Amino acid sequence: MVTDSAQTVEQGASQARLAQDFVRFAVDSGVLRFGEFKTKAGRMSPYFFNAGLFDDGAKLGRLAQFYAQALLASGVEFDMVFGPAYKGIPLAATVAVELARLGKNVPFAYNRKEAKDHGEGGTLVGAPLQGKVLIIDDVMSAGTAARESIALIRAAGATPHAIAISLDRQEKATENGQDVDHSAVQYVRRELGMQVCAIAKLADLLQYLSAGGGDTQMREHHERVLAYRQRYGVND
C-alpha cells in the first residue's frame, strides 16, 4: 500500500523530472538563451526566454504536452481554458487539444485586441466564458496581461481561477519603476487569490546548469544566473 507521504514524494520527483525535461527542451529549441538581455524592467538578464520561438508544429506540440502534464499533475481544477491575445491564443488551442488527448476535454476561448464590428462581433472568440477559467500564457513579468484577462473573464460572468505559465522567473516585480519584494506570480497568488501552475522555475534552470559538470560554459552560465537570482530573486 502506498502511503500519502510516499505518493507526495513520488509526485514531487515526477514534477522535478518534468521541469528538467522542459528546461532541456527549451535550451535545445533555442527558446532559452544565455548572454546579456535587457528585460522589460530594464535589468540586464544573463538569460532570455522567448516562447515565440516554439515556432513549428513539433515544438508547439511538445510544449502543449508539457503544459498539459504539469496541469494534470498539479491538481488545479478548471472548467475551460482561455488564451490572452496574442501568444496565449495558440497556447490555449494546443493545450486544449493535448488535454483532450489525455482524457480531459474542456472548452477554450481567446480574445481579440480590437473588437470586431461585423459577423459575431465583440472581442471574445470560442466557447462562452463560464465556470472556473484557466488562463494560459507564456511567462508573467509584471502581471499586466493577467490582470487584463481577469477583467475580461469577470466581465463575462465567469471566475478567473488559475494561470498556467511555462517559466516562473522568480524575480522581483517592479511598480512605478521600483523593485518590490514580491514577484508577479506571488502577486497573483496572494493578492488576486489565484493558483499559478508553472512548468518550470528559475530554480530548475539553475539545477539544470549545475548538472553541467565540467562544462566550462555551463558553469559560467550557472554563475551568472545565480548572481542574477541573488540580486533580483524572491523567496517562495
PDB file of C-alpha atoms in Angstrom:
ATOM      1  CA  MET A   1       0.000   0.000   0.000  1.00  0.00           C
ATOM      2  CA  VAL A   2       1.391   3.394  -0.976  1.00  0.00           C
ATOM      3  CA  THR A   3       1.235   5.945   1.848  1.00  0.00           C
ATOM      4  CA  ASP A   4       0.228   9.573   1.294  1.00  0.00           C
ATOM      5  CA  SER A   5       3.741  10.754   2.126  1.00  0.00           C
ATOM      6  CA  ALA A   6       5.325   8.313  -0.333  1.00  0.00           C
ATOM      7  CA  GLN A   7       2.865   9.394  -3.017  1.00  0.00           C
ATOM      8  CA  THR A   8       3.685  13.055  -2.343  1.00  0.00           C
ATOM      9  CA  VAL A   9       7.411  12.326  -2.675  1.00  0.00           C
ATOM     10  CA  GLU A  10       6.847  10.487  -5.946  1.00  0.00           C
ATOM     11  CA  GLN A  11       4.710  13.327  -7.307  1.00  0.00           C
ATOM     12  CA  GLY A  12       7.399  15.825  -6.369  1.00  0.00           C
ATOM     13  CA  ALA A  13      10.071  13.753  -8.090  1.00  0.00           C
ATOM     14  CA  SER A  14       7.898  13.411 -11.189  1.00  0.00           C
ATOM     15  CA  GLN A  15       7.297  17.175 -11.355  1.00  0.00           C
ATOM     16  CA  ALA A  16      11.043  17.797 -10.891  1.00  0.00           C
ATOM     17  CA  ARG A  17      11.822  15.482 -13.807  1.00  0.00           C
ATOM     18  CA  LEU A  18       9.203  17.216 -15.936  1.00  0.00           C
ATOM     19  CA  ALA A  19      10.741  20.619 -15.122  1.00  0.00           C
ATOM     20  CA  GLN A  20      14.249  19.416 -16.041  1.00  0.00           C
ATOM     21  CA  ASP A  21      12.996  17.891 -19.274  1.00  0.00           C
ATOM     22  CA  PHE A  22      11.276  21.172 -20.124  1.00  0.00           C
ATOM     23  CA  VAL A  23      14.366  23.295 -19.445  1.00  0.00           C
ATOM     24  CA  ARG A  24      16.442  20.968 -21.621  1.00  0.00           C
ATOM     25  CA  PHE A  25      13.809  21.156 -24.371  1.00  0.00           C
ATOM     26  CA  ALA A  26      13.721  24.973 -24.188  1.00  0.00           C
ATOM     27  CA  VAL A  27      17.524  25.189 -24.432  1.00  0.00           C
ATOM     28  CA  ASP A  28      17.726  22.672 -27.300  1.00  0.00           C
ATOM     29  CA  SER A  29      14.966  24.570 -29.141  1.00  0.00           C
ATOM     30  CA  GLY A  30      16.835  27.882 -28.838  1.00  0.00           C
ATOM     31  CA  VAL A  31      13.955  29.325 -26.823  1.00  0.00           C
ATOM     32  CA  LEU A  32      16.050  29.654 -23.673  1.00  0.00           C
ATOM     33  CA  ARG A  33      19.275  31.508 -24.433  1.00  0.00           C
ATOM     34  CA  PHE A  34      22.218  32.823 -22.470  1.00  0.00           C
ATOM     35  CA  GLY A  35      24.104  36.102 -22.836  1.00  0.00           C
ATOM     36  CA  GLU A  36      23.051  39.648 -21.948  1.00  0.00           C
ATOM     37  CA  PHE A  37      19.446  40.650 -22.460  1.00  0.00           C
ATOM     38  CA  LYS A  38      17.545  43.714 -21.296  1.00  0.00           C
ATOM     39  CA  THR A  39      14.242  42.899 -19.590  1.00  0.00           C
ATOM     40  CA  LYS A  40      11.063  44.994 -19.545  1.00  0.00           C
ATOM     41  CA  ALA A  41      12.109  46.133 -16.073  1.00  0.00           C
ATOM     42  CA  GLY A  42      15.376  47.487 -17.509  1.00  0.00           C
ATOM     43  CA  ARG A  43      17.546  44.804 -15.912  1.00  0.00           C
ATOM     44  CA  MET A  44      20.390  43.079 -17.714  1.00  0.00           C
ATOM     45  CA  SER A  45      19.500  39.410 -17.539  1.00  0.00           C
ATOM     46  CA  PRO A  46      22.004  36.606 -18.258  1.00  0.00           C
ATOM     47  CA  TYR A  47      19.243  34.536 -19.846  1.00  0.00           C
ATOM     48  CA  PHE A  48      16.260  35.130 -22.100  1.00  0.00           C
ATOM     49  CA  PHE A  49      13.156  33.009 -22.619  1.00  0.00           C
ATOM     50  CA  ASN A  50      11.280  33.698 -25.866  1.00  0.00           C
ATOM     51  CA  ALA A  51       8.263  31.391 -26.192  1.00  0.00           C
ATOM     52  CA  GLY A  52       7.620  32.851 -29.651  1.00  0.00           C
ATOM     53  CA  LEU A  53      10.453  30.617 -30.869  1.00  0.00           C
ATOM     54  CA  PHE A  54       8.386  27.499 -30.296  1.00  0.00           C
ATOM     55  CA  ASP A  55       7.690  28.145 -33.944  1.00  0.00           C
ATOM     56  CA  ASP A  56       6.918  24.870 -35.663  1.00  0.00           C
ATOM     57  CA  GLY A  57       4.410  22.090 -35.235  1.00  0.00           C
ATOM     58  CA  ALA A  58       6.725  19.689 -33.430  1.00  0.00           C
ATOM     59  CA  LYS A  59       7.907  22.256 -30.889  1.00  0.00           C
ATOM     60  CA  LEU A  60       4.425  23.617 -30.251  1.00  0.00           C
ATOM     61  CA  GLY A  61       3.024  20.126 -29.839  1.00  0.00           C
ATOM     62  CA  ARG A  62       5.757  19.191 -27.355  1.00  0.00           C
ATOM     63  CA  LEU A  63       5.189  22.440 -25.466  1.00  0.00           C
ATOM     64  CA  ALA A  64       1.478  21.638 -25.187  1.00  0.00           C
ATOM     65  CA  GLN A  65       2.395  18.232 -23.750  1.00  0.00           C
ATOM     66  CA  PHE A  66       4.469  19.893 -21.029  1.00  0.00           C
ATOM     67  CA  TYR A  67       1.642  22.275 -20.143  1.00  0.00           C
ATOM     68  CA  ALA A  68      -0.956  19.505 -20.019  1.00  0.00           C
ATOM     69  CA  GLN A  69       1.214  17.161 -17.957  1.00  0.00           C
ATOM     70  CA  ALA A  70       2.118  19.927 -15.495  1.00  0.00           C
ATOM     71  CA  LEU A  71      -1.539  20.959 -15.151  1.00  0.00           C
ATOM     72  CA  LEU A  72      -2.832  17.436 -14.564  1.00  0.00           C
ATOM     73  CA  ALA A  73      -0.054  16.745 -12.057  1.00  0.00           C
ATOM     74  CA  SER A  74      -0.745  19.994 -10.190  1.00  0.00           C
ATOM     75  CA  GLY A  75      -4.326  19.118  -9.325  1.00  0.00           C
ATOM     76  CA  VAL A  76      -5.529  22.584 -10.354  1.00  0.00           C
ATOM     77  CA  GLU A  77      -9.249  22.498 -11.097  1.00  0.00           C
ATOM     78  CA  PHE A  78     -10.696  24.303 -14.118  1.00  0.00           C
ATOM     79  CA  ASP A  79     -13.693  24.114 -16.430  1.00  0.00           C
ATOM     80  CA  MET A  80     -12.185  25.745 -19.523  1.00  0.00           C
ATOM     81  CA  VAL A  81      -9.036  27.434 -20.830  1.00  0.00           C
ATOM     82  CA  PHE A  82      -8.547  31.000 -22.036  1.00  0.00           C
ATOM     83  CA  GLY A  83      -5.716  32.334 -24.200  1.00  0.00           C
ATOM     84  CA  PRO A  84      -4.953  36.067 -23.999  1.00  0.00           C
ATOM     85  CA  ALA A  85      -4.021  37.680 -27.322  1.00  0.00           C
ATOM     86  CA  TYR A  86      -1.641  37.116 -28.861  1.00  0.00           C
ATOM     87  CA  LYS A  87       0.793  34.479 -27.585  1.00  0.00           C
ATOM     88  CA  GLY A  88      -1.836  32.854 -25.422  1.00  0.00           C
ATOM     89  CA  ILE A  89      -4.071  32.022 -28.398  1.00  0.00           C
ATOM     90  CA  PRO A  90      -2.041  29.146 -29.916  1.00  0.00           C
ATOM     91  CA  LEU A  91      -1.109  28.007 -26.414  1.00  0.00           C
ATOM     92  CA  ALA A  92      -4.737  27.702 -25.305  1.00  0.00           C
ATOM     93  CA  ALA A  93      -5.713  25.891 -28.509  1.00  0.00           C
ATOM     94  CA  THR A  94      -2.889  23.346 -28.488  1.00  0.00           C
ATOM     95  CA  VAL A  95      -3.087  22.731 -24.741  1.00  0.00           C
ATOM     96  CA  ALA A  96      -6.844  22.106 -25.060  1.00  0.00           C
ATOM     97  CA  VAL A  97      -6.100  19.536 -27.772  1.00  0.00           C
ATOM     98  CA  GLU A  98      -3.480  17.820 -25.606  1.00  0.00           C
ATOM     99  CA  LEU A  99      -5.694  17.835 -22.526  1.00  0.00           C
ATOM    100  CA  ALA A 100      -8.443  16.162 -24.563  1.00  0.00           C
ATOM    101  CA  ARG A 101      -5.966  13.540 -25.763  1.00  0.00           C
ATOM    102  CA  LEU A 102      -5.122  12.823 -22.114  1.00  0.00           C
ATOM    103  CA  GLY A 103      -8.777  12.464 -21.176  1.00  0.00           C
ATOM    104  CA  LYS A 104      -9.724  15.975 -20.012  1.00  0.00           C
ATOM    105  CA  ASN A 105     -11.788  17.599 -22.737  1.00  0.00           C
ATOM    106  CA  VAL A 106     -12.551  21.237 -21.919  1.00  0.00           C
ATOM    107  CA  PRO A 107     -13.747  24.236 -23.976  1.00  0.00           C
ATOM    108  CA  PHE A 108     -11.377  27.057 -24.867  1.00  0.00           C
ATOM    109  CA  ALA A 109     -11.697  30.714 -25.794  1.00  0.00           C
ATOM    110  CA  TYR A 110      -9.499  33.694 -26.566  1.00  0.00           C
ATOM    111  CA  ASN A 111      -9.778  37.426 -27.041  1.00  0.00           C
ATOM    112  CA  ARG A 112      -9.022  39.882 -29.808  1.00  0.00           C
ATOM    113  CA  LYS A 113      -7.035  43.037 -29.199  1.00  0.00           C
ATOM    114  CA  GLU A 114      -9.648  45.057 -31.086  1.00  0.00           C
ATOM    115  CA  ALA A 115     -13.395  44.470 -31.066  1.00  0.00           C
ATOM    116  CA  LYS A 116     -14.871  43.102 -34.296  1.00  0.00           C
ATOM    117  CA  ASP A 117     -17.796  45.172 -35.629  1.00  0.00           C
ATOM    118  CA  HIS A 118     -19.167  42.559 -38.068  1.00  0.00           C
ATOM    119  CA  GLY A 119     -20.031  38.855 -38.029  1.00  0.00           C
ATOM    120  CA  GLU A 120     -20.260  37.632 -34.440  1.00  0.00           C
ATOM    121  CA  GLY A 121     -18.701  40.917 -33.221  1.00  0.00           C
ATOM    122  CA  GLY A 122     -17.090  41.549 -29.856  1.00  0.00           C
ATOM    123  CA  THR A 123     -13.636  40.757 -28.515  1.00  0.00           C
ATOM    124  CA  LEU A 124     -14.170  37.161 -27.341  1.00  0.00           C
ATOM    125  CA  VAL A 125     -13.924  34.130 -29.630  1.00  0.00           C
ATOM    126  CA  GLY A 126     -14.636  30.472 -28.923  1.00  0.00           C
ATOM    127  CA  ALA A 127     -16.630  28.876 -26.144  1.00  0.00           C
ATOM    128  CA  PRO A 128     -18.631  31.125 -23.780  1.00  0.00           C
ATOM    129  CA  LEU A 129     -16.641  32.056 -20.687  1.00  0.00           C
ATOM    130  CA  GLN A 130     -18.156  30.211 -17.748  1.00  0.00           C
ATOM    131  CA  GLY A 131     -17.198  28.349 -14.603  1.00  0.00           C
ATOM    132  CA  LYS A 132     -13.604  28.227 -13.368  1.00  0.00           C
ATOM    133  CA  VAL A 133     -11.359  29.599 -16.101  1.00  0.00           C
ATOM    134  CA  LEU A 134      -7.689  28.694 -16.551  1.00  0.00           C
ATOM    135  CA  ILE A 135      -5.612  31.403 -18.267  1.00  0.00           C
ATOM    136  CA  ILE A 136      -2.716  30.049 -20.334  1.00  0.00           C
ATOM    137  CA  ASP A 137       0.232  32.308 -21.158  1.00  0.00           C
ATOM    138  CA  ASP A 138       3.988  32.015 -21.665  1.00  0.00           C
ATOM    139  CA  VAL A 139       5.579  33.991 -18.822  1.00  0.00           C
ATOM    140  CA  MET A 140       4.457  36.561 -16.285  1.00  0.00           C
ATOM    141  CA  SER A 141       6.622  39.675 -15.919  1.00  0.00           C
ATOM    142  CA  ALA A 142       4.528  42.463 -14.433  1.00  0.00           C
ATOM    143  CA  GLY A 143       1.182  40.667 -14.305  1.00  0.00           C
ATOM    144  CA  THR A 144      -0.411  43.309 -16.566  1.00  0.00           C
ATOM    145  CA  ALA A 145      -1.650  40.800 -19.154  1.00  0.00           C
ATOM    146  CA  ALA A 146      -3.005  38.612 -16.363  1.00  0.00           C
ATOM    147  CA  ARG A 147      -4.999  41.478 -14.882  1.00  0.00           C
ATOM    148  CA  GLU A 148      -6.456  42.318 -18.300  1.00  0.00           C
ATOM    149  CA  SER A 149      -7.532  38.708 -18.797  1.00  0.00           C
ATOM    150  CA  ILE A 150      -9.003  38.557 -15.301  1.00  0.00           C
ATOM    151  CA  ALA A 151     -11.098  41.676 -16.007  1.00  0.00           C
ATOM    152  CA  LEU A 152     -12.412  40.178 -19.288  1.00  0.00           C
ATOM    153  CA  ILE A 153     -13.329  36.901 -17.626  1.00  0.00           C
ATOM    154  CA  ARG A 154     -15.105  38.574 -14.713  1.00  0.00           C
ATOM    155  CA  ALA A 155     -16.979  40.899 -17.060  1.00  0.00           C
ATOM    156  CA  ALA A 156     -18.312  37.801 -18.838  1.00  0.00           C
ATOM    157  CA  GLY A 157     -19.613  36.422 -15.543  1.00  0.00           C
ATOM    158  CA  ALA A 158     -17.017  33.656 -15.165  1.00  0.00           C
ATOM    159  CA  THR A 159     -14.388  33.057 -12.475  1.00  0.00           C
ATOM    160  CA  PRO A 160     -10.673  33.584 -13.218  1.00  0.00           C
ATOM    161  CA  HIS A 161      -9.387  30.651 -11.165  1.00  0.00           C
ATOM    162  CA  ALA A 162      -5.821  29.827 -12.206  1.00  0.00           C
ATOM    163  CA  ILE A 163      -2.978  30.719 -14.551  1.00  0.00           C
ATOM    164  CA  ALA A 164      -0.571  28.349 -16.297  1.00  0.00           C
ATOM    165  CA  ILE A 165       2.799  29.633 -17.487  1.00  0.00           C
ATOM    166  CA  SER A 166       5.826  27.936 -18.946  1.00  0.00           C
ATOM    167  CA  LEU A 167       8.556  29.577 -16.833  1.00  0.00           C
ATOM    168  CA  ASP A 168       8.440  31.335 -13.476  1.00  0.00           C
ATOM    169  CA  ARG A 169      11.411  33.721 -13.410  1.00  0.00           C
ATOM    170  CA  GLN A 170      11.083  34.003  -9.599  1.00  0.00           C
ATOM    171  CA  GLU A 171      12.247  37.606  -9.625  1.00  0.00           C
ATOM    172  CA  LYS A 172      11.062  40.860  -8.116  1.00  0.00           C
ATOM    173  CA  ALA A 173       8.356  42.727  -9.943  1.00  0.00           C
ATOM    174  CA  THR A 174       8.548  46.490 -10.437  1.00  0.00           C
ATOM    175  CA  GLU A 175       5.965  49.110  -9.557  1.00  0.00           C
ATOM    176  CA  ASN A 176       6.386  52.693 -10.745  1.00  0.00           C
ATOM    177  CA  GLY A 177       9.928  51.873 -11.794  1.00  0.00           C
ATOM    178  CA  GLN A 178      10.917  50.493  -8.366  1.00  0.00           C
ATOM    179  CA  ASP A 179      11.674  46.921  -7.325  1.00  0.00           C
ATOM    180  CA  VAL A 180       9.202  45.384  -4.900  1.00  0.00           C
ATOM    181  CA  ASP A 181       9.628  42.392  -2.598  1.00  0.00           C
ATOM    182  CA  HIS A 182       7.282  40.075  -4.492  1.00  0.00           C
ATOM    183  CA  SER A 183       7.186  38.589  -7.966  1.00  0.00           C
ATOM    184  CA  ALA A 184       4.303  38.877 -10.402  1.00  0.00           C
ATOM    185  CA  VAL A 185       3.452  35.234  -9.691  1.00  0.00           C
ATOM    186  CA  GLN A 186       3.376  35.875  -5.942  1.00  0.00           C
ATOM    187  CA  TYR A 187       1.168  38.923  -6.502  1.00  0.00           C
ATOM    188  CA  VAL A 188      -1.344  36.856  -8.466  1.00  0.00           C
ATOM    189  CA  ARG A 189      -1.363  34.173  -5.786  1.00  0.00           C
ATOM    190  CA  ARG A 190      -1.503  36.407  -2.721  1.00  0.00           C
ATOM    191  CA  GLU A 191      -3.414  39.471  -3.865  1.00  0.00           C
ATOM    192  CA  LEU A 192      -5.693  38.009  -6.528  1.00  0.00           C
ATOM    193  CA  GLY A 193      -6.200  34.648  -4.835  1.00  0.00           C
ATOM    194  CA  MET A 194      -5.474  32.620  -7.954  1.00  0.00           C
ATOM    195  CA  GLN A 195      -3.451  29.458  -8.375  1.00  0.00           C
ATOM    196  CA  VAL A 196      -0.410  29.547 -10.650  1.00  0.00           C
ATOM    197  CA  CYS A 197       0.983  26.447 -12.331  1.00  0.00           C
ATOM    198  CA  ALA A 198       4.462  26.823 -13.873  1.00  0.00           C
ATOM    199  CA  ILE A 199       6.092  24.051 -15.881  1.00  0.00           C
ATOM    200  CA  ALA A 200       9.492  25.148 -14.553  1.00  0.00           C
ATOM    201  CA  LYS A 201      11.061  27.830 -12.368  1.00  0.00           C
ATOM    202  CA  LEU A 202      14.354  29.685 -12.319  1.00  0.00           C
ATOM    203  CA  ALA A 203      15.465  27.241  -9.605  1.00  0.00           C
ATOM    204  CA  ASP A 204      15.005  24.413 -12.129  1.00  0.00           C
ATOM    205  CA  LEU A 205      17.147  26.269 -14.658  1.00  0.00           C
ATOM    206  CA  LEU A 206      19.893  26.663 -12.049  1.00  0.00           C
ATOM    207  CA  GLN A 207      19.718  22.945 -11.292  1.00  0.00           C
ATOM    208  CA  TYR A 208      20.000  22.158 -14.995  1.00  0.00           C
ATOM    209  CA  LEU A 209      23.062  24.386 -15.331  1.00  0.00           C
ATOM    210  CA  SER A 210      24.706  22.993 -12.186  1.00  0.00           C
ATOM    211  CA  ALA A 211      24.317  19.480 -13.607  1.00  0.00           C
ATOM    212  CA  GLY A 212      26.569  20.519 -16.487  1.00  0.00           C
ATOM    213  CA  GLY A 213      29.507  19.092 -14.581  1.00  0.00           C
ATOM    214  CA  GLY A 214      32.863  20.038 -16.035  1.00  0.00           C
ATOM    215  CA  ASP A 215      31.439  22.009 -18.942  1.00  0.00           C
ATOM    216  CA  THR A 216      33.095  25.411 -18.576  1.00  0.00           C
ATOM    217  CA  GLN A 217      30.386  27.269 -20.477  1.00  0.00           C
ATOM    218  CA  MET A 218      27.607  25.710 -18.394  1.00  0.00           C
ATOM    219  CA  ARG A 219      29.481  26.620 -15.209  1.00  0.00           C
ATOM    220  CA  GLU A 220      29.816  30.230 -16.363  1.00  0.00           C
ATOM    221  CA  HIS A 221      26.108  30.417 -17.213  1.00  0.00           C
ATOM    222  CA  HIS A 222      25.295  28.990 -13.789  1.00  0.00           C
ATOM    223  CA  GLU A 223      27.422  31.582 -12.023  1.00  0.00           C
ATOM    224  CA  ARG A 224      25.812  34.468 -13.916  1.00  0.00           C
ATOM    225  CA  VAL A 225      22.253  33.216 -13.472  1.00  0.00           C
ATOM    226  CA  LEU A 226      22.873  32.533  -9.781  1.00  0.00           C
ATOM    227  CA  ALA A 227      24.261  36.051  -9.294  1.00  0.00           C
ATOM    228  CA  TYR A 228      21.173  37.456 -11.021  1.00  0.00           C
ATOM    229  CA  ARG A 229      18.889  35.436  -8.761  1.00  0.00           C
ATOM    230  CA  GLN A 230      20.778  36.574  -5.673  1.00  0.00           C
ATOM    231  CA  ARG A 231      20.268  40.189  -6.726  1.00  0.00           C
ATOM    232  CA  TYR A 232      16.709  40.135  -8.050  1.00  0.00           C
ATOM    233  CA  GLY A 233      15.251  36.853  -6.830  1.00  0.00           C
ATOM    234  CA  VAL A 234      12.334  36.353  -4.426  1.00  0.00           C
ATOM    235  CA  ASN A 235      11.806  33.708  -1.793  1.00  0.00           C
ATOM    236  CA  ASP A 236       8.926  31.306  -2.434  1.00  0.00           C
TER     237      ASP A 236
END
